[in-house]
Amino acid sequence: MRYCGVLLLFVVVGSAPAAADEPVIEEIIVTGELRQDSIDTVPSSISVVTAAEIAQRGAQHLEGVFALTPNVNFASGASRARYFQIRGVGETGQFVEPLNSSVGLVIDHVDFSGIGTIGTLYDVDQVEVFRGPQGTLYGANALAGLINVTTNEPTQTAGAGVRVEAGDYDTYSLGAYLSGPMTDSTAGRLAVQQYRSDGFVHNETLNRDDTNAYDELTVRGKLLWQLDDQTRVEIAAGFVDIDNGYDAFSLDNSRHTQSDQPGSDEQQSGFGSVVVTFEQPDYFSIETIIASADSDISYGYDEDWVYLGFDPDEYSSTDRYDRDWRTTSAEVRLISDEAGRILGDSTDWVMGIYALQQQMDLRRTYTFRTDDFHSHYTIDRLAVFGQTDTHLGDATTLTVGLRLERHEADYHDVDAARFSPNDNLWGGRIAIDHLLDVDTLVYASLSRGYKSGGFNTDGTLDADLREFDPETLYNAEVGIKGGWRDDTVTARLALFYMWRDEMQVGTSLVRVRPDGSAEFIEYLGNAASGNNYGVELEMHWRATDKLALFGSLGLLDSSYDNFVNAVGVELDGRQQAQAPSYQAFGSAQYSFTGDWYIGAEVEARDAFYFSDSHNFQSNPYELVHFTLGLVRPRWDAKVWIRNVFDEDYSVRGYYFGNDPRLGYTERGYTQSGDPRRYGITVNWQM
């Protein structure tokens, strides 16, 4: 089993078997591009996880679908994964401001980069993962890629549905939606879900099983309004209330904790967006997007992980971070239609302007401070962008995109620190694609992404380590994609090489206080350079009317050049953090006569380093999942087992001294992924 991660595995397409007259794989439209288009005609490495695949996995959160997407990883360190890595690039945590994300997260046009806890998946239509720098599409927060989440749109006919789930660890969820026309010109949709679980930790000190619990409420609404033949308005709004526990680490690296003041991981976000599309006849359409979100985020933990009196040499400490996070963005795009082509009727074009403001207020309450720490951080981004798609004959297209961005930040805190960095940044891409035949596209591209510079504010960091420079990432990529055998088989293959200049690398220091306790300081600095290259493959195959298969494989090699971390360890040539050398996913689903089906999944991941400040690694692992289901015209039900063989694997790791019994000797500590779980899910639709 250990090397199955480098084999092509297979997974089902869809949450239920296809009928005998529906053997063809449905076309997938990518909504996050500047122009909506089929995934098989976009000259870039993109994965799309559909609503059917989300339902098949029973995924409650984004962390539950990344196994399907090659070369995408996540770092937990909280109740949910909030930090993502694409092709080995991305942050692993945040304790103080600022955080300049390498991977963007957008939900219905609202920017949630860096706070991925918001990524619940009830009533989501699809999750799009753009791999590689999105310098034209999104700018500073998409150095490594972009995750774009779109929720379901209102239907033109009345519909409703209910989803009920129950499982072990006192897990249950109840979700419902209502959709349909409201007037001749409007349609609406409302979806609500409550999810709860005790989690998978037993707190020995408090004799409780719910100190690492999940309590998540998701409310989403959408309104479509067709004002006239040329004007369409789409309004999306939502509220997500995350009230989870956080008690994930123990001195013995087990699911039995000893903390007497368990932490919490909470987020309450209200958000909304308005998209107005006006189609100017025979020339272009104008798309205006306004989005806003207001989030209260609270994250805290028992720093010593034990109860008072555990050991005579112990220290006792708690640490809590309360953030008020607000973001507002506005974007205007002009998108040509067929009659608006330029350069001899050969070139489609898009041009636009984008503005964003974010404000973050932090209050940190920490045992080793005599007063609370307060900071205020503001980001202003202004960008202009454009893209042309020139048709060089019937089968070849040249794409050229460019984005110019002004990035300004202002920070001040109660300790009288003040930073106001300003950067002029640019990114873009050049791509050429060619249709070998009506079913097969080949492409090659070169893109440039960027991330703004910044500063470090944590702890007693030395003055020369406080500021760091912008980072640039270049990506060269070639690929092939298409559908064959009457579209019963689709495949997408990409080979890429990325090189990073002035890499922003997260590292840490541990300093011993006079009382013997440890100060843990995380900060960012610029390494000289780094290289990441690899392969990404996805394949869908509707083998027969009864059997559906899919496989994905990501191979990755990442390394540092001329980098010494904060404690003087030479990392030249070492693999980058959160960058497993292989990831694979696969399963098969077979439908029997009488509407029954059976499905099995396998996901595999190689070992990876948890951080750049030490050499502590995860273990490679393989997980097996099983589903047995029944489909009827208006309802379906399934029983499921996740992690059938109860494999122990890690989703976060630290290396430092925290055990008084060992004299605070440095060692590795891990946060475990989900153990074996089982349950039943029932869906009903009107």
XYZ file of C-alpha atoms in Angstrom:
686
model
C 0.000 0.000 0.000
C 2.856 2.417 0.762
C 3.563 3.252 -2.886
C -0.003 3.305 -4.140
C 0.285 7.092 -3.970
C 2.329 7.111 -7.149
C -0.137 4.977 -9.091
C -3.135 6.177 -11.036
C -6.187 5.507 -8.877
C -9.852 5.859 -9.697
C -12.831 7.594 -8.144
C -16.518 7.865 -8.908
C -17.970 10.780 -10.812
C -21.120 11.914 -9.060
C -23.046 11.109 -5.923
C -25.230 8.480 -7.515
C -25.038 6.103 -10.466
C -25.819 7.450 -13.889
C -28.886 6.149 -15.649
C -28.382 3.863 -18.603
C -29.132 6.642 -21.087
C -26.670 9.089 -19.417
C -23.189 7.610 -19.963
C -21.560 10.889 -20.980
C -19.568 12.975 -18.484
C -21.165 16.390 -18.021
C -19.284 19.448 -19.284
C -17.824 21.597 -16.503
C -17.868 25.390 -16.824
C -15.201 27.370 -14.965
C -16.760 30.504 -13.439
C -13.653 32.001 -11.827
C -11.922 32.972 -15.083
C -12.288 36.439 -16.597
C -14.509 34.712 -19.153
C -16.625 31.706 -18.237
C -15.518 28.740 -20.328
C -15.305 24.959 -20.376
C -12.562 23.525 -18.178
C -11.207 21.659 -21.220
C -10.616 24.855 -23.220
C -8.837 26.937 -20.551
C -5.020 26.802 -21.060
C -4.230 26.239 -17.396
C -4.136 23.515 -14.741
C -7.533 23.678 -13.018
C -9.500 21.209 -10.908
C -13.235 21.512 -10.360
C -14.969 19.575 -7.588
C -18.659 19.459 -8.445
C -21.687 19.401 -6.156
C -22.140 15.701 -6.912
C -18.563 14.926 -5.833
C -18.958 17.015 -2.673
C -22.103 15.050 -1.834
C -20.442 11.707 -2.580
C -17.636 12.478 -0.131
C -20.045 13.910 2.444
C -17.652 16.852 2.705
C -18.649 19.449 5.284
C -15.657 21.727 4.708
C -13.094 22.548 2.023
C -10.537 20.334 3.757
C -12.739 17.373 2.794
C -12.361 17.837 -0.985
C -8.700 18.736 -1.451
C -7.752 15.050 -1.622
C -9.356 15.021 -5.094
C -7.173 17.871 -6.375
C -3.524 17.177 -7.313
C -0.779 19.074 -5.472
C -3.120 20.816 -3.020
C -2.448 20.505 0.710
C -3.646 22.219 3.876
C -2.328 23.023 7.347
C -4.663 22.756 10.309
C -3.489 23.920 13.749
C -7.099 24.791 14.513
C -10.477 23.045 14.389
C -10.581 23.395 10.589
C -7.957 23.912 7.924
C -7.672 27.643 7.301
C -4.350 27.748 5.426
C -3.861 26.119 2.029
C -0.834 25.239 -0.094
C -0.784 24.770 -3.858
C 2.281 23.179 -5.461
C 4.069 23.514 -2.130
C 3.477 27.258 -1.788
C 1.331 28.731 0.975
C 1.218 29.773 4.608
C 0.967 27.317 7.508
C -0.308 29.540 10.312
C -0.866 32.997 11.718
C -0.522 34.296 15.243
C -0.177 38.046 14.727
C -0.681 40.472 11.857
C -0.027 40.674 9.024
C -0.763 37.676 6.811
C -0.218 38.116 3.074
C -1.829 35.040 1.563
C -0.165 33.017 -1.175
C -3.401 31.164 -1.968
C -6.539 33.204 -2.536
C -9.952 32.063 -1.298
C -13.070 33.614 -2.850
C -16.657 32.590 -2.035
C -19.328 34.088 -4.290
C -16.925 36.958 -5.165
C -16.101 37.703 -1.495
C -12.412 37.564 -0.532
C -11.738 35.286 2.462
C -8.026 34.711 1.817
C -6.251 33.568 4.974
C -9.392 32.662 6.953
C -10.407 29.349 5.419
C -12.476 28.253 8.421
C -15.365 29.914 6.558
C -15.234 27.201 3.860
C -18.328 25.142 4.723
C -19.791 23.346 1.718
C -23.543 22.937 2.140
C -25.426 24.004 -1.026
C -22.162 24.702 -2.900
C -22.303 24.206 -6.671
C -18.581 23.711 -7.263
C -15.091 24.369 -5.916
C -12.549 25.524 -8.513
C -8.827 25.225 -7.820
C -6.553 27.301 -10.076
C -2.981 26.050 -9.748
C -0.080 28.381 -10.429
C 0.169 32.173 -10.108
C -2.977 34.098 -11.008
C -1.231 37.389 -11.704
C -3.819 38.548 -14.234
C -6.905 37.074 -12.651
C -6.505 38.023 -9.011
C -3.178 39.574 -8.080
C -1.411 39.784 -4.740
C -3.263 37.067 -2.801
C -2.898 34.424 -5.524
C 0.858 33.894 -5.833
C 0.438 30.095 -5.797
C -3.145 29.835 -6.984
C -6.772 30.571 -6.254
C -9.675 28.624 -4.734
C -12.990 29.883 -6.072
C -16.225 28.646 -4.462
C -19.614 29.216 -6.072
C -22.900 28.343 -4.401
C -25.999 27.061 -6.167
C -28.087 29.522 -8.150
C -31.861 29.868 -7.851
C -33.842 27.554 -10.122
C -36.530 28.645 -12.556
C -38.874 25.952 -11.233
C -39.893 25.471 -7.613
C -37.750 23.041 -5.666
C -36.817 22.105 -2.125
C -34.630 19.581 -0.389
C -33.624 18.249 3.006
C -30.381 16.542 3.981
C -30.033 14.621 7.275
C -26.859 12.971 8.534
C -26.035 11.052 11.702
C -22.827 9.348 12.739
C -20.661 8.250 15.618
C -18.940 10.747 17.930
C -22.432 12.278 18.385
C -22.278 13.685 14.867
C -25.367 15.008 13.151
C -26.349 17.610 10.605
C -29.603 18.951 9.247
C -29.727 21.031 6.077
C -32.550 22.323 3.911
C -32.973 24.549 0.875
C -35.839 26.234 -0.918
C -35.520 27.517 -4.489
C -37.690 28.822 -7.290
C -39.263 31.801 -9.059
C -40.589 34.707 -7.020
C -41.953 36.855 -9.868
C -41.745 36.713 -13.654
C -38.318 38.370 -13.493
C -36.864 37.147 -10.191
C -35.875 33.845 -8.625
C -34.499 33.120 -5.181
C -32.778 30.450 -3.138
C -32.307 29.985 0.606
C -30.192 27.249 2.212
C -29.569 26.540 5.919
C -27.500 23.846 7.610
C -26.530 23.043 11.197
C -23.631 20.633 11.743
C -22.479 19.310 15.120
C -20.016 16.721 16.359
C -18.207 16.052 19.633
C -14.919 15.704 17.794
C -12.366 12.964 18.321
C -10.544 13.937 21.527
C -11.093 12.858 25.131
C -9.985 15.403 27.737
C -8.735 13.383 30.719
C -8.558 16.336 33.090
C -12.137 17.488 32.564
C -13.484 14.020 31.659
C -15.112 15.437 28.529
C -15.346 14.260 24.926
C -16.396 17.590 23.395
C -13.452 19.931 24.029
C -12.527 19.656 20.339
C -16.136 19.746 19.104
C -17.695 21.170 15.927
C -20.711 23.472 15.995
C -21.243 25.105 12.583
C -24.228 27.014 11.224
C -24.360 27.997 7.541
C -27.011 30.278 6.014
C -26.859 31.250 2.330
C -29.237 33.122 0.065
C -29.257 34.153 -3.594
C -31.516 36.350 -5.699
C -31.503 36.599 -9.503
C -33.254 39.563 -11.095
C -33.571 39.943 -14.863
C -34.283 43.656 -15.149
C -34.611 43.603 -18.934
C -33.103 41.888 -21.964
C -29.707 43.512 -21.335
C -29.437 43.744 -17.532
C -29.077 40.952 -14.974
C -28.547 41.344 -11.227
C -27.315 38.593 -8.925
C -27.296 39.164 -5.167
C -25.652 36.658 -2.824
C -25.615 36.904 0.958
C -24.773 34.627 3.831
C -23.927 34.120 7.465
C -21.615 31.430 8.832
C -21.305 30.878 12.582
C -18.428 28.606 13.609
C -18.302 27.832 17.344
C -15.757 25.017 17.507
C -13.547 23.806 20.300
C -9.780 23.617 20.018
C -8.072 21.029 22.201
C -5.999 19.080 19.704
C -2.483 18.628 21.135
C -1.186 16.474 23.967
C 2.274 15.876 25.409
C 1.946 12.183 24.511
C 0.829 12.773 20.897
C -2.481 10.994 21.455
C -6.186 11.810 21.267
C -6.225 12.027 25.077
C -5.524 15.588 26.217
C -4.812 16.957 29.691
C -5.525 20.664 29.340
C -7.595 22.363 32.038
C -8.420 25.445 29.929
C -9.292 24.092 26.468
C -9.236 26.566 23.630
C -11.755 27.536 20.983
C -11.818 28.316 17.274
C -14.703 30.638 16.440
C -15.745 32.702 13.454
C -18.916 34.644 12.753
C -19.024 36.073 9.243
C -21.731 38.041 7.504
C -21.062 38.614 3.812
C -22.636 39.546 0.530
C -22.009 40.427 -3.097
C -23.852 42.109 -5.949
C -23.051 41.359 -9.594
C -24.676 43.547 -12.251
C -24.206 42.446 -15.864
C -25.193 44.812 -18.658
C -24.904 43.526 -22.210
C -24.158 46.335 -24.623
C -25.608 45.029 -27.902
C -23.050 44.014 -30.535
C -19.951 45.215 -28.674
C -19.308 44.150 -25.081
C -20.858 43.501 -21.705
C -20.148 45.432 -18.532
C -19.860 43.401 -15.334
C -19.787 45.230 -12.005
C -18.999 43.290 -8.826
C -19.276 44.698 -5.306
C -18.527 42.430 -2.343
C -18.197 42.862 1.402
C -17.704 40.787 4.553
C -17.496 41.434 8.279
C -16.008 38.697 10.461
C -15.385 38.260 14.162
C -12.683 35.636 14.619
C -11.584 34.232 17.968
C -8.817 31.677 18.356
C -7.320 30.555 21.646
C -5.619 27.612 23.311
C -4.121 26.267 26.516
C -0.452 26.891 25.786
C 0.942 24.443 28.349
C -1.501 21.645 27.291
C -1.820 20.387 30.885
C -3.643 21.096 34.122
C -2.324 23.188 36.998
C -0.276 20.926 39.243
C 0.694 18.473 36.523
C 4.404 18.861 37.284
C 6.391 20.954 39.811
C 8.432 22.506 36.989
C 5.511 23.357 34.753
C 4.333 26.744 33.613
C 0.691 27.667 33.065
C -0.430 29.866 30.193
C -3.295 30.608 27.814
C -3.194 32.612 24.605
C -6.178 34.121 22.760
C -6.454 36.131 19.537
C -9.644 38.102 18.835
C -9.906 39.695 15.409
C -12.402 42.013 13.769
C -11.834 41.458 10.051
C -13.593 43.582 7.420
C -13.167 43.581 3.660
C -14.802 45.458 0.803
C -14.007 45.108 -2.885
C -15.288 46.565 -6.148
C -14.516 45.486 -9.682
C -15.645 46.580 -13.146
C -14.992 44.416 -16.216
C -15.610 45.159 -19.879
C -15.911 41.861 -21.753
C -16.076 41.817 -25.530
C -18.595 39.732 -27.433
C -18.169 38.303 -30.928
C -19.100 41.574 -32.602
C -16.682 43.507 -30.403
C -13.532 41.686 -31.449
C -10.527 43.791 -32.424
C -7.415 43.376 -34.612
C -9.217 42.357 -37.731
C -12.008 40.537 -35.929
C -9.479 38.074 -34.467
C -9.185 39.071 -30.804
C -11.507 38.831 -27.816
C -10.620 41.110 -24.937
C -11.309 41.856 -21.279
C -10.250 44.943 -19.373
C -11.061 46.146 -15.903
C -10.252 47.876 -12.657
C -10.236 46.412 -9.163
C -10.107 47.942 -5.677
C -10.031 46.295 -2.261
C -9.762 47.503 1.315
C -9.255 45.277 4.331
C -9.149 46.291 7.964
C -8.070 43.996 10.777
C -8.200 44.833 14.464
C -6.457 42.364 16.761
C -6.658 41.962 20.504
C -4.333 39.388 22.032
C -4.842 38.275 25.621
C -1.779 36.413 26.814
C -0.645 35.197 30.206
C 2.875 36.605 29.806
C 1.706 40.146 28.995
C 0.652 42.468 31.777
C -1.883 44.119 29.441
C -3.737 43.112 26.289
C -2.001 43.627 22.965
C -3.928 45.692 20.372
C -3.121 46.356 16.727
C -4.831 47.903 13.705
C -3.921 46.874 10.178
C -5.264 48.267 6.890
C -4.610 47.120 3.318
C -5.561 49.073 0.196
C -5.173 47.472 -3.234
C -5.867 49.146 -6.571
C -5.301 47.302 -9.836
C -5.940 47.592 -13.551
C -5.894 44.506 -15.718
C -6.514 43.276 -19.226
C -6.440 40.122 -21.286
C -6.619 39.383 -25.010
C -7.377 36.071 -26.724
C -6.198 36.197 -30.322
C -7.356 33.460 -32.698
C -4.399 32.525 -34.902
C -6.503 30.508 -37.298
C -9.297 28.079 -36.551
C -7.362 25.906 -34.092
C -4.817 28.136 -32.305
C -5.332 30.877 -29.711
C -2.782 33.228 -28.126
C -3.689 34.590 -24.682
C -1.888 37.601 -23.205
C -2.780 39.053 -19.807
C -1.330 41.800 -17.605
C -2.191 43.212 -14.186
C -0.683 46.312 -12.543
C -1.308 46.719 -8.828
C -0.611 49.290 -6.153
C -0.485 47.730 -2.690
C -0.475 49.955 0.405
C -0.561 48.908 4.041
C -0.624 50.675 7.369
C -0.034 49.060 10.748
C 0.241 50.329 14.299
C -0.058 48.689 17.708
C -0.100 49.365 21.425
C 3.675 48.822 21.635
C 4.207 51.874 19.384
C 5.312 49.822 16.380
C 4.337 51.377 13.050
C 4.832 50.138 9.488
C 3.532 51.573 6.202
C 4.991 49.551 3.310
C 3.937 50.396 -0.249
C 4.617 48.244 -3.303
C 4.061 48.602 -7.039
C 3.510 45.092 -8.363
C 2.778 43.431 -11.659
C 1.871 40.003 -12.965
C 0.550 38.367 -16.074
C 0.645 35.413 -18.409
C 1.262 34.417 -22.000
C -0.346 31.195 -23.203
C -0.836 29.503 -26.534
C -3.244 26.633 -27.077
C -3.947 24.488 -30.097
C -6.732 22.060 -30.935
C -5.172 18.884 -32.264
C -8.700 17.784 -33.135
C -12.194 18.616 -31.922
C -11.563 16.650 -28.704
C -7.946 17.439 -27.757
C -6.322 20.692 -26.630
C -2.609 21.197 -26.017
C -1.183 24.352 -24.458
C 1.950 26.050 -23.163
C 2.083 29.064 -20.858
C 4.393 31.340 -18.912
C 2.953 33.308 -16.004
C 4.214 35.676 -13.331
C 2.670 36.094 -9.898
C 3.533 38.318 -6.983
C 3.028 38.867 -3.290
C 3.538 42.128 -1.457
C 6.245 42.717 1.114
C 5.503 43.079 4.783
C 6.762 43.079 8.332
C 6.888 41.017 11.522
C 5.442 42.182 14.811
C 5.659 39.135 17.072
C 7.523 38.939 20.361
C 11.073 40.172 20.979
C 12.176 39.801 17.365
C 15.354 41.625 16.404
C 15.046 44.859 14.421
C 16.814 43.486 11.336
C 14.219 40.708 11.060
C 11.180 42.980 11.191
C 10.662 43.717 7.487
C 10.748 41.599 4.332
C 10.496 42.245 0.586
C 7.887 41.285 -2.044
C 8.093 37.821 -3.581
C 7.866 36.930 -7.264
C 6.936 33.540 -8.711
C 7.340 32.473 -12.345
C 5.514 29.444 -13.712
C 6.183 27.604 -16.978
C 3.575 25.011 -17.878
C 2.599 22.661 -20.693
C -0.489 20.499 -20.789
C -3.009 18.459 -22.689
C -6.712 18.003 -21.971
C -9.785 16.723 -23.697
C -12.565 14.168 -23.978
C -12.615 10.990 -26.032
C -14.753 7.944 -26.812
C -17.917 10.007 -27.117
C -16.878 11.971 -24.024
C -17.028 8.918 -21.762
C -13.334 9.578 -21.020
C -11.852 12.954 -20.080
C -8.304 13.649 -18.961
C -6.169 16.636 -18.024
C -2.379 16.471 -17.754
C -0.052 19.353 -16.824
C 3.714 19.588 -16.339
C 5.026 22.696 -14.595
C 8.210 24.357 -13.400
C 8.099 27.248 -10.928
C 10.937 29.384 -9.661
C 10.588 31.807 -6.780
C 12.610 34.931 -6.190
C 12.900 36.572 -2.739
C 10.863 33.740 -1.226
C 8.882 34.721 1.842
C 9.539 31.809 4.186
C 7.840 31.271 7.511
C 10.156 30.247 10.320
C 10.256 30.556 14.084
C 12.414 31.120 17.130
C 12.048 29.768 20.657
C 13.523 31.969 23.378
C 13.648 31.035 27.046
C 12.283 33.622 29.478
C 13.963 34.312 32.845
C 11.308 32.201 34.596
C 12.160 29.177 32.435
C 9.115 29.337 30.184
C 9.470 29.454 26.415
C 8.589 32.287 24.035
C 7.571 30.950 20.622
C 8.035 33.572 17.858
C 6.843 33.022 14.294
C 8.035 35.377 11.576
C 8.599 35.704 7.832
C 11.840 36.350 6.005
C 13.185 36.259 2.444
C 15.096 33.180 1.355
C 17.249 33.500 -1.744
C 15.198 31.410 -4.146
C 13.402 28.114 -4.621
C 12.264 25.722 -7.330
C 9.089 23.664 -7.552
C 8.264 21.365 -10.436
C 5.974 18.436 -11.020
C 3.061 16.741 -12.750
C -0.732 16.916 -12.333
C -3.100 14.364 -13.814
C -6.859 13.862 -13.606
C -8.888 11.267 -15.494
C -12.634 10.563 -15.569
C -13.909 7.383 -17.189
C -17.517 6.294 -17.489
C -16.423 2.706 -18.138
C -19.943 1.298 -18.495
C -23.463 2.398 -17.683
C -22.905 0.885 -14.233
C -19.263 1.712 -13.492
C -17.755 5.198 -13.127
C -14.087 5.881 -12.393
C -11.828 8.845 -11.751
C -8.189 9.181 -10.789
C -5.947 12.061 -9.804
C -2.210 12.180 -9.248
C 0.110 14.988 -8.203
C 3.900 14.667 -8.233
C 5.946 17.495 -6.758
C 9.591 18.281 -6.199
C 10.315 21.453 -4.225
C 13.565 22.748 -2.813
C 15.261 25.771 -1.270
C 18.344 27.426 -2.670
C 20.789 29.128 -0.269
C 18.474 29.297 2.732
C 19.486 29.167 6.387
C 16.598 29.262 8.862
C 16.349 31.313 12.064
C 18.263 28.826 14.202
C 21.128 28.506 11.722
C 20.124 25.240 10.045
C 21.164 25.046 6.388
C 18.112 24.121 4.273
C 19.730 24.376 0.847
C 18.204 21.610 -1.276
C 15.665 20.559 1.353
C 12.012 20.098 0.393
C 9.742 23.011 1.227
C 7.157 22.781 4.003
C 3.700 21.233 3.393
C 4.874 19.886 0.016
C 4.447 16.094 -0.215
C 6.245 14.553 -3.191
C 3.105 12.697 -4.246
C -0.638 12.900 -3.697
C -3.110 10.485 -5.269
C -6.814 9.881 -5.064
C -9.065 7.280 -6.560
C -12.235 5.291 -6.240
C -14.783 3.326 -8.158
C -18.552 3.242 -7.954
C -20.663 0.420 -9.280
C -24.455 0.471 -9.553
C -26.473 -2.692 -9.201
C -29.890 -3.542 -10.537
C -32.549 -2.084 -8.264
C -31.017 1.354 -7.649
C -28.322 0.155 -5.227
C -24.701 1.248 -5.632
C -21.400 0.668 -3.900
C -18.373 2.942 -3.830
C -14.811 2.792 -2.538
C -12.173 5.525 -2.355
C -8.445 5.580 -1.683
C -6.378 8.671 -0.975
C -2.609 8.658 -0.492
C -0.082 11.285 0.531
C 3.676 11.179 0.971
C 5.524 12.491 4.015
C 6.130 16.251 4.175
C 7.882 18.750 6.422
C 5.583 20.644 8.757
C 7.663 23.812 8.870
C 10.760 25.608 7.631
C 12.025 26.167 11.169
C 12.768 22.464 11.825
C 13.037 19.085 10.086
C 10.082 17.360 11.743
C 8.008 15.417 9.181
C 4.658 13.733 8.868
C 4.350 10.056 7.990
C 3.087 8.967 4.562
C -0.397 7.505 4.689
C -3.226 5.904 2.724
C -6.896 6.236 3.671
C -9.717 4.000 2.461
C -13.394 5.025 2.447
C -16.518 2.998 1.694
C -20.103 3.848 0.704
C -23.249 1.779 0.134
C -26.241 3.671 -1.209
C -29.763 3.491 -2.555
C -31.176 5.947 -5.108
C -34.882 6.533 -5.644
C -36.614 9.181 -7.810
C -37.099 11.720 -4.995
C -34.734 10.561 -2.275
C -31.488 8.719 -1.719
C -29.727 7.251 1.291
C -26.265 5.907 1.987
C -24.230 4.406 4.774
C -20.586 5.340 4.842
C -17.324 4.547 6.603
C -14.458 7.017 6.462
C -10.883 5.903 7.157
C -11.953 2.248 7.206
C -8.666 0.932 8.644
C -8.406 3.693 11.284
C -5.117 4.991 9.875
C -3.326 7.458 12.161
C -2.137 10.515 10.209
C -1.205 14.110 10.957
C -2.618 17.415 9.712
C -0.266 19.739 11.639
C 3.004 19.451 13.496
C 5.289 21.540 15.725
C 8.775 20.956 17.095
C 9.672 22.666 20.358
C 10.026 22.059 24.079
C 6.769 21.866 26.034
C 7.062 18.856 28.375
C 8.371 19.662 31.884
C 8.958 15.934 32.511
C 11.641 16.063 29.801
C 13.109 19.364 30.926
C 11.410 21.115 27.998
C 13.591 19.221 25.547
C 12.569 19.968 21.968
C 10.567 17.251 20.258
C 7.803 16.822 17.683
C 4.109 17.203 18.429
C 1.323 16.426 15.969
C -2.365 17.077 15.480
C -4.159 13.983 14.213
C -6.589 13.789 11.319
C -9.986 12.164 11.630
C -10.070 8.551 12.889
C -12.411 5.885 11.538
C -15.953 7.253 11.336
C -19.270 5.830 10.190
C -22.784 7.127 9.653
C -25.817 7.455 7.415
C -26.951 10.296 5.142
C -30.437 10.777 3.683
C -31.367 13.328 0.994
C -34.881 14.223 -0.103
C -35.711 16.550 -3.000
C -39.041 17.848 -4.191
